[in-house]
CSV table of C-alpha atoms and ligand atoms in Angstrom, one decimal:
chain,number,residue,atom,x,y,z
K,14,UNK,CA,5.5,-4.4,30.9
K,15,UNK,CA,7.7,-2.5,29.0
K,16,UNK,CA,6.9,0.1,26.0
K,17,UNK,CA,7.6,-0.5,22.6
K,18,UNK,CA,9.1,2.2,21.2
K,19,UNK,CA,6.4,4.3,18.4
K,20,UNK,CA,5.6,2.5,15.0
K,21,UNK,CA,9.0,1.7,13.3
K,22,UNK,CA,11.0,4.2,15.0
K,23,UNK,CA,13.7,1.4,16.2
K,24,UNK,CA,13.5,-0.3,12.5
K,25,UNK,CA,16.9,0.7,11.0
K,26,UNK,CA,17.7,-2.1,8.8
K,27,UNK,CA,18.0,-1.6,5.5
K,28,UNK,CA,16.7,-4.1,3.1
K,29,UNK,CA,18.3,-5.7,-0.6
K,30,UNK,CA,16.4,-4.7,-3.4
K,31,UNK,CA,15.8,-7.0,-6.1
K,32,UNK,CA,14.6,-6.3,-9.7
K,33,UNK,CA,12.4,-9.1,-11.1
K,34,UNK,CA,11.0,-9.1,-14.8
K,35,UNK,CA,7.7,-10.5,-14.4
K,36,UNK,CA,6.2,-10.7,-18.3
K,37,UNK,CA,7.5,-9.4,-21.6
K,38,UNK,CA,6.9,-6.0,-20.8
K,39,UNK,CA,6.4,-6.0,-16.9
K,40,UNK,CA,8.7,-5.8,-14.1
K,41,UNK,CA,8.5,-5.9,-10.2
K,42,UNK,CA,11.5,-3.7,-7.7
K,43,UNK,CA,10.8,-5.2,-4.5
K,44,UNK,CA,12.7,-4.8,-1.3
K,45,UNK,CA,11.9,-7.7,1.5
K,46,UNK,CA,8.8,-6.1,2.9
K,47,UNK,CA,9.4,-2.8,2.2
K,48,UNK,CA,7.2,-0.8,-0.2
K,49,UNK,CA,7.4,-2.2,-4.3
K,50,UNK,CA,7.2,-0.1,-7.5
K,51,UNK,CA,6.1,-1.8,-10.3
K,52,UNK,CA,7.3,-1.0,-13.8
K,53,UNK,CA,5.8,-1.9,-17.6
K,54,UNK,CA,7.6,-1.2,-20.2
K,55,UNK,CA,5.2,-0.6,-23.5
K,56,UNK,CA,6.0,-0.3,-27.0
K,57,UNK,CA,6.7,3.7,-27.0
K,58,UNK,CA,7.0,5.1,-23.0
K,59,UNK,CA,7.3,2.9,-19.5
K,60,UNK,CA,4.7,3.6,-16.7
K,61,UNK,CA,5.4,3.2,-13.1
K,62,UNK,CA,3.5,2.3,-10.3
K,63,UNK,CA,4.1,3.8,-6.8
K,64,UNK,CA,7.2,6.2,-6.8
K,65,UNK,CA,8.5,5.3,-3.4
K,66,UNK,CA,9.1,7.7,-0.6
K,67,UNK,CA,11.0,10.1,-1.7
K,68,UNK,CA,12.8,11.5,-5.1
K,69,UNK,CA,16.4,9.8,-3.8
K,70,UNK,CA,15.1,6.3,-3.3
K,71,UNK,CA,13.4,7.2,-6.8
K,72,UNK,CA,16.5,7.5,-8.3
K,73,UNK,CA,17.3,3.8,-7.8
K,74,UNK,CA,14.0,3.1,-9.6
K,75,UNK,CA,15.3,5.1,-12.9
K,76,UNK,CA,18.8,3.7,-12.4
K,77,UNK,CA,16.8,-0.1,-12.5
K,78,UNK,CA,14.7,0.9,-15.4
K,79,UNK,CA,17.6,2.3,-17.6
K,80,UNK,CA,19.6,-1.0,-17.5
K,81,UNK,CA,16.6,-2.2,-19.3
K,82,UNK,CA,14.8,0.6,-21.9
K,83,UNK,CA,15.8,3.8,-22.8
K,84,UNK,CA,11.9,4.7,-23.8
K,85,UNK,CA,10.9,8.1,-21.4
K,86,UNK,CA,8.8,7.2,-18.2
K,87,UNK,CA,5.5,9.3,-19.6
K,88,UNK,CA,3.1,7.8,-16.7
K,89,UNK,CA,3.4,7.4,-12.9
K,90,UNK,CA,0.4,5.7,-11.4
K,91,UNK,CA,-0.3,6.0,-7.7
K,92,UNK,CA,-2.3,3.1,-6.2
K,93,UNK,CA,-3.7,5.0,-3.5
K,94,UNK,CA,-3.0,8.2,-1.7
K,95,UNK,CA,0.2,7.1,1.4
K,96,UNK,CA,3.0,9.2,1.4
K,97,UNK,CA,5.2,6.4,1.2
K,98,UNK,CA,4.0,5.5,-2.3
K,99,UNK,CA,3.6,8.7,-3.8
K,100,UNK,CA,6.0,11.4,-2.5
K,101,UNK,CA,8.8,10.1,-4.6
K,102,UNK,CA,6.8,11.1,-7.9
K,103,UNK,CA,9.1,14.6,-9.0
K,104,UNK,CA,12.2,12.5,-9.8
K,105,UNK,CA,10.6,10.8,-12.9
K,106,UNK,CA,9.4,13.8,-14.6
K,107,UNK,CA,6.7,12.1,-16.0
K,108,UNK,CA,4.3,14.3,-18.1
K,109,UNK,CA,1.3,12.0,-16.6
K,110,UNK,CA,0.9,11.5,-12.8
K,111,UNK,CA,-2.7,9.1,-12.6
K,112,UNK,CA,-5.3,8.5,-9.8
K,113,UNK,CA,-8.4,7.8,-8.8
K,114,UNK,CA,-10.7,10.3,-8.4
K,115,UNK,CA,-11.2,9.0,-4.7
K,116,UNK,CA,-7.4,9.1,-4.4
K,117,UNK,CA,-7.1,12.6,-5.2
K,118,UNK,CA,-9.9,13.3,-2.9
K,119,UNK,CA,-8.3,11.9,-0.3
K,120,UNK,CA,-4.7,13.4,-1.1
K,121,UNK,CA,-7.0,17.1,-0.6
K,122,UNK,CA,-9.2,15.7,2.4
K,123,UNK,CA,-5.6,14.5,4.2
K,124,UNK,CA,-2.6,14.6,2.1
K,125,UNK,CA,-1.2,17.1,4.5
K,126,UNK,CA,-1.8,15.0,8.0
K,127,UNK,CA,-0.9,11.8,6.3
K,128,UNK,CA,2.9,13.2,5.0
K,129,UNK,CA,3.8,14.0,8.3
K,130,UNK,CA,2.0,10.9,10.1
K,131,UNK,CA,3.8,8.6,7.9
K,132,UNK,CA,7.6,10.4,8.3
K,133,UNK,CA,7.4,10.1,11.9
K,134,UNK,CA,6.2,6.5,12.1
K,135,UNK,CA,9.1,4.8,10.0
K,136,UNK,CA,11.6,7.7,9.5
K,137,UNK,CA,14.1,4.7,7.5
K,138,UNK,CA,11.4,4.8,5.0
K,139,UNK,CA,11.7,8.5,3.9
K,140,UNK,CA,15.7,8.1,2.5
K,141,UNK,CA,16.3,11.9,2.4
K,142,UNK,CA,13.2,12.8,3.1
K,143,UNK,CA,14.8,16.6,2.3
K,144,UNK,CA,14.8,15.6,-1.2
K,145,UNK,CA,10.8,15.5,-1.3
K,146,UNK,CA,9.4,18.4,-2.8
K,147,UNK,CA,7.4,20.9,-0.4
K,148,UNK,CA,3.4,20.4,-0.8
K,149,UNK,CA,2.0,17.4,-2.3
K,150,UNK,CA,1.7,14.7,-5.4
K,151,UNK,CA,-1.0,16.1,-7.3
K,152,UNK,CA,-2.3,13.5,-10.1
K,153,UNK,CA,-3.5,15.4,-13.4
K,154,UNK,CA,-5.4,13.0,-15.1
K,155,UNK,CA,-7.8,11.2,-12.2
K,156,UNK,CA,-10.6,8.4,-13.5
K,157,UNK,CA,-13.4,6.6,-12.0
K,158,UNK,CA,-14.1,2.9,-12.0
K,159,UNK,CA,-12.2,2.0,-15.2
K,160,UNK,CA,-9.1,3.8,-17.6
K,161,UNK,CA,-7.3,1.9,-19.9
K,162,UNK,CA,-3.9,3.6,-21.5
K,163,UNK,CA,-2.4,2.1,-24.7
K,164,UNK,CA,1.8,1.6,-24.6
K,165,UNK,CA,1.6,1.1,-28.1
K,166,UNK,CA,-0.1,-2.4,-28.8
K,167,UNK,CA,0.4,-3.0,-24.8
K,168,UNK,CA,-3.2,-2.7,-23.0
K,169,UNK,CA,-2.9,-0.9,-19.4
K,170,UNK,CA,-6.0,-1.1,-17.6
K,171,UNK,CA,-6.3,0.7,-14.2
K,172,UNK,CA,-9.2,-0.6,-12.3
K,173,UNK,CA,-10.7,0.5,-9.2
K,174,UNK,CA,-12.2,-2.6,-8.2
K,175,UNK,CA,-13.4,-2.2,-4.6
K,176,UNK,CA,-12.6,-0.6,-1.5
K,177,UNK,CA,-10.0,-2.0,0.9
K,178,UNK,CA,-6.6,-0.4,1.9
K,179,UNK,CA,-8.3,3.5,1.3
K,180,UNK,CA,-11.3,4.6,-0.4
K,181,UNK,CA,-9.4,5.4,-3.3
K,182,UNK,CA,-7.7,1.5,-4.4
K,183,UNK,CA,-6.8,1.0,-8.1
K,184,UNK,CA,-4.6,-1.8,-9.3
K,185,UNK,CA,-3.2,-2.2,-12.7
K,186,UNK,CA,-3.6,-5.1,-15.3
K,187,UNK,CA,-1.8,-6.6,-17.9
K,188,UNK,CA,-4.7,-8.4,-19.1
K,189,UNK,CA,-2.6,-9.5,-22.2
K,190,UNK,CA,-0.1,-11.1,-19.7
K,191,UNK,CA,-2.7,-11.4,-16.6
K,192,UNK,CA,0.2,-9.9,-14.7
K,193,UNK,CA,-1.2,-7.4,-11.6
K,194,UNK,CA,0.0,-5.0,-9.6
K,195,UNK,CA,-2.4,-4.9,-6.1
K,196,UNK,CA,-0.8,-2.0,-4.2
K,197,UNK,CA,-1.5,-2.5,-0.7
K,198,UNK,CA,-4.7,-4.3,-1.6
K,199,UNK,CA,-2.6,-7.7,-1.4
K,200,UNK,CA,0.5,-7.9,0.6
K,201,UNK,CA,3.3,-10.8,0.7
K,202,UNK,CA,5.0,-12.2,4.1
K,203,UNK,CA,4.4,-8.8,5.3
K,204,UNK,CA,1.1,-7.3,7.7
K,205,UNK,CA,-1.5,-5.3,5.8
K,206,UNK,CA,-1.2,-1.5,7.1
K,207,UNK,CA,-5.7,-1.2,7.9
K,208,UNK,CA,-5.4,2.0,9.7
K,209,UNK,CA,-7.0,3.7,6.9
K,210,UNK,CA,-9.4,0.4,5.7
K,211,UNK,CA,-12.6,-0.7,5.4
K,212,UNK,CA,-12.9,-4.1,6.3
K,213,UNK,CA,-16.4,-5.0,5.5
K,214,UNK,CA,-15.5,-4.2,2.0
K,215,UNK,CA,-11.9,-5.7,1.8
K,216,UNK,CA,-12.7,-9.5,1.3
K,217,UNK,CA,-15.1,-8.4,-1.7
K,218,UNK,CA,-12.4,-6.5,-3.3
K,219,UNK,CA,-9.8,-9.7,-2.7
K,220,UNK,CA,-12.5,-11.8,-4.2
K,221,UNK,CA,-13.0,-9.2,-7.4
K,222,UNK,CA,-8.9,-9.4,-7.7
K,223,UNK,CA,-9.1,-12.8,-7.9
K,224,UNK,CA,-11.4,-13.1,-10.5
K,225,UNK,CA,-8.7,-11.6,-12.6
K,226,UNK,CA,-6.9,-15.0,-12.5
K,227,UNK,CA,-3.6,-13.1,-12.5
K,228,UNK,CA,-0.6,-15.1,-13.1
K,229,UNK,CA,1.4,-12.8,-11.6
K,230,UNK,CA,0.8,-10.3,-9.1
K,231,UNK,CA,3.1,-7.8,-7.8
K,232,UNK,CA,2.2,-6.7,-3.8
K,233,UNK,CA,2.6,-3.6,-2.4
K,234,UNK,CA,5.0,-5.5,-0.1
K,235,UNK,CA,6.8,-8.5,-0.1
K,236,UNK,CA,8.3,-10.7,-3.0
K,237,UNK,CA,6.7,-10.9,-6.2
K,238,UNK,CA,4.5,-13.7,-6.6
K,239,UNK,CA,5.5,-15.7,-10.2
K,240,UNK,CA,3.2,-18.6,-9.6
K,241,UNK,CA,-0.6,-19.3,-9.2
K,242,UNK,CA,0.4,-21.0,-6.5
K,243,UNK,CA,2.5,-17.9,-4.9
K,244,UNK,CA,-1.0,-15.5,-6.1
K,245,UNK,CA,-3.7,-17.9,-4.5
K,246,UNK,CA,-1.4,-17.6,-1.2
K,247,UNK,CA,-0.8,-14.0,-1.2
K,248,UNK,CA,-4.6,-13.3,-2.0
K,249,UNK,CA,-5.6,-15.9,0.3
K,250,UNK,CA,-3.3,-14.6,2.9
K,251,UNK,CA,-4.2,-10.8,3.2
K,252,UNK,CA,-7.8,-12.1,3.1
K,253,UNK,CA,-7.3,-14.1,6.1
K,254,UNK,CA,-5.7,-11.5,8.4
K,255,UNK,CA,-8.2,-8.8,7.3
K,256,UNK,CA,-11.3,-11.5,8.2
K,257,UNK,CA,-10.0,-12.5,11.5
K,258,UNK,CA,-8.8,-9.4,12.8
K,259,UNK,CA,-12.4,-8.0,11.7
K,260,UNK,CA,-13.6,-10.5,13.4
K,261,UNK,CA,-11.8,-10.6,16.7
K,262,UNK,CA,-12.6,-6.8,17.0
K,263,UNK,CA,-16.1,-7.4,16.1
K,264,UNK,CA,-16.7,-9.5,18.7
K,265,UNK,CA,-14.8,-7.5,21.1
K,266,UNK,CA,-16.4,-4.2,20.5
K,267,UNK,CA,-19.9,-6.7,20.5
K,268,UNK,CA,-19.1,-7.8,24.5
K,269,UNK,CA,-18.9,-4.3,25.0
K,270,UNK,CA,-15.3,-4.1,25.7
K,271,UNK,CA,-13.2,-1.3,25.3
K,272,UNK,CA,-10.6,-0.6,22.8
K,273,UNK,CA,-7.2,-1.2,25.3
K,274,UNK,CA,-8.5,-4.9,26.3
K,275,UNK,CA,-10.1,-5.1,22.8
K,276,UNK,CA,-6.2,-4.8,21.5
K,277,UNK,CA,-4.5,-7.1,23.7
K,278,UNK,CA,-7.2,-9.6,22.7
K,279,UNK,CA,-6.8,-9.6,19.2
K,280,UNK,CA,-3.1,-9.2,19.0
K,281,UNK,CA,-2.8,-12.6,21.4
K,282,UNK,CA,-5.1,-13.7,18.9
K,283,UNK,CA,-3.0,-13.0,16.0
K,284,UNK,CA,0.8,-13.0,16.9
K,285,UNK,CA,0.9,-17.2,16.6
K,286,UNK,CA,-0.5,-16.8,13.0
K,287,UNK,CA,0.7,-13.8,11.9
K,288,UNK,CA,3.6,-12.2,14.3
K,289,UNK,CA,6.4,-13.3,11.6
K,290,UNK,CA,5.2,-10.8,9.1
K,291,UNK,CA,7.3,-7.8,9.1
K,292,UNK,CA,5.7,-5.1,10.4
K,293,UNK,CA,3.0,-6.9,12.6
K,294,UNK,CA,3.9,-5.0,15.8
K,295,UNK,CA,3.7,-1.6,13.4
K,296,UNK,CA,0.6,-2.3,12.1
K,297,UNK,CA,-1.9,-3.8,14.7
K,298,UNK,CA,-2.5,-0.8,16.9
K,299,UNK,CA,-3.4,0.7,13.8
K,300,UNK,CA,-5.4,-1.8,12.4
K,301,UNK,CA,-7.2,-2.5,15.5
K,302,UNK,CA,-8.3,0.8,16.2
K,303,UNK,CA,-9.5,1.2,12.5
K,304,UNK,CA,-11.2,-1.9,12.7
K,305,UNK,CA,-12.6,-0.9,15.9
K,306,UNK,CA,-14.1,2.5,14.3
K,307,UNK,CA,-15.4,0.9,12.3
K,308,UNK,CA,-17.3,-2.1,14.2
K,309,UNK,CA,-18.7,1.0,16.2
K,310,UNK,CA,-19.6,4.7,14.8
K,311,UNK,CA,-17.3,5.5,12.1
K,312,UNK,CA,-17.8,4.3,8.7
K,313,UNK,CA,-15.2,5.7,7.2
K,314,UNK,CA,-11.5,6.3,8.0
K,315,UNK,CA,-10.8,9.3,11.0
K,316,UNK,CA,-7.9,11.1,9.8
K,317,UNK,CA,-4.2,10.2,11.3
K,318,UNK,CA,-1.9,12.9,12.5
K,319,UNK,CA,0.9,12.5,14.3
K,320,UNK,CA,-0.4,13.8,17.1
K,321,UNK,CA,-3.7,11.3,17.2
K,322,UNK,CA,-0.7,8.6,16.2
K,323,UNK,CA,1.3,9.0,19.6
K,324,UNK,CA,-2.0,9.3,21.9
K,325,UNK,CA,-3.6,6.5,20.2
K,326,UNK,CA,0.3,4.6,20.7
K,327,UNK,CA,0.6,5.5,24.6
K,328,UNK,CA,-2.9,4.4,25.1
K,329,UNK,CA,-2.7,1.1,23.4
K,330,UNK,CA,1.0,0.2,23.7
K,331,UNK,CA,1.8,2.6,27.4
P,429,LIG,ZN1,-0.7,2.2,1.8
């Protein structure tokens, strides 16, 4: 058998950005399965959504944004706590940096392991990663549950509607033109990153989403979606892979089988449905041995570092 080489180390490609506006004051920078930002433009300041992974590849962002407003960026919401999505945040300058309380929790709980985790899995991710600041992203205004920010006469609402993805989740709604931005809740042609889930709550949260009847719905990967259509399959696909992964493992862990054979199980299992989504072979050591913790004696999330990430690699993937 022959190894595959750790995470996205051998992924080099890079990928063509586009810049889609979604609704009058909502717009969507999406790179073919590569992490989004989202962007609203209100009456009197713009607000992003994830920064990207570093201040460089944040620069593109502003350069998108500035072909269409001139009004300051005053707000940077982060969807949840991953490096990838927040550690671009100083290049905006924005006054405002949002989370969830659980989100900033977690950036103090494992902030620090999760930086360098996430650097040495997919180095092509972190563009210049010199350019990110030392330390970390710290939010200064954090909410629970609910916040709603006024652009103007343009309602923001950020909503923490559930676990999934982290602890921490929060999406942010247009409800004025049902346009959504899921972060990693909701993912596009591309495999849900679960090493850091909770499964049993996942479909719930999908299900709360939903309820939303967004019209559009930005992912935190993968093309936005501009149709119901395009939302029903994007919602309807990351709920799929969470169940039956959840379930495979489940099942696995239940025959008493250990995590190794549990793996090659579930990933046989999987590949015919799901292998074409970028990142699969990334993701599903990962996911499986989240799911597994879970299944067994760890309700919530062990913490990655990139030490736990190689041992865990050569013992599922050596
Ligand atoms: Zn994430």
């Amino acid at each position: 058998m022959s190894t595959k080489t750790f995470a996205s180390q051998a992924d080099l490609v890079e990928k063509k950005i586009s810049f889609d506006k979604l609704s009058e004051h909502a717009y969507a920078y999406t790179a073919e399965g590569d992490p989004n930002t989202g962007i609203v433009v209100g009456d009197d300041a713009v607000l992003v959504v994830d920064t990207q992974a570093t201040p460089v590849m944040a620069q593109d962002v502003i350069r998108r944004i500035r072909e269409v407003t001139d009004k300051p960026i005053r707000y940077v919401v982060l969807s949840h706590y991953h490096a990838v999505r927040v550690l671009g945040a100083s290049a905006y300058k924005a006054p405002h940096i949002v989370s969830s309380q659980d989100t900033y929790d977690l950036i103090v709980e494992r902030g620090e392991q999760d930086k360098a985790s996430e650097i040495g899995r997919f180095p092509r991710l972190f563009n210049a990663v010199e350019s990110v600041p030392p330390g970390m992203t710290w939010p200064n205004i954090t909410f629970t549950g609910k916040m709603t920010l006024w652009l103007g006469k343009l309602e923001v609402q950020l909503l923490q509607l559930g676990r999934g993805h982290t602890k921490g989740d929060t999406v942010v709604w247009l409800p004025q033109e049902k346009t959504l931005f899921s972060g990693d809740l909701v993912e596009f042609d591309a495999t849900p990153y679960a090493g850091d889930a909770y499964f049993k709550d996942w479909p719930t949260t999908l299900d709360a989403l939903a309820a939303l009847q967004p019209a559009k719905l930005v992912p935190g990967r993968g093309a936005a979606l501009q149709t119901a259509d395009q939302v029903q399959a994007g919602l309807a696909g990351t709920r799929n892979f969470i169940a039956d992964l959840y379930s495979s493992v489940t099942a696995g862990a239940a025959a008493g089988h250990e995590l190794r054979q549990v793996y090659k199980q579930t990933i046989d299992k999987l590949r015919p449905k799901y292998g074409q989504w970028v990142i699969f072979d990334h993701c599903m050591p990962f996911d499986v041995t989240r799911a597994y913790d879970e299944a067994t004696k760890y309700a919530d999330p062990r913490i990655w570092t990139a030490e736990r990430d190689q041992q865990m690699w050569a013992a599922l993937e050596g």
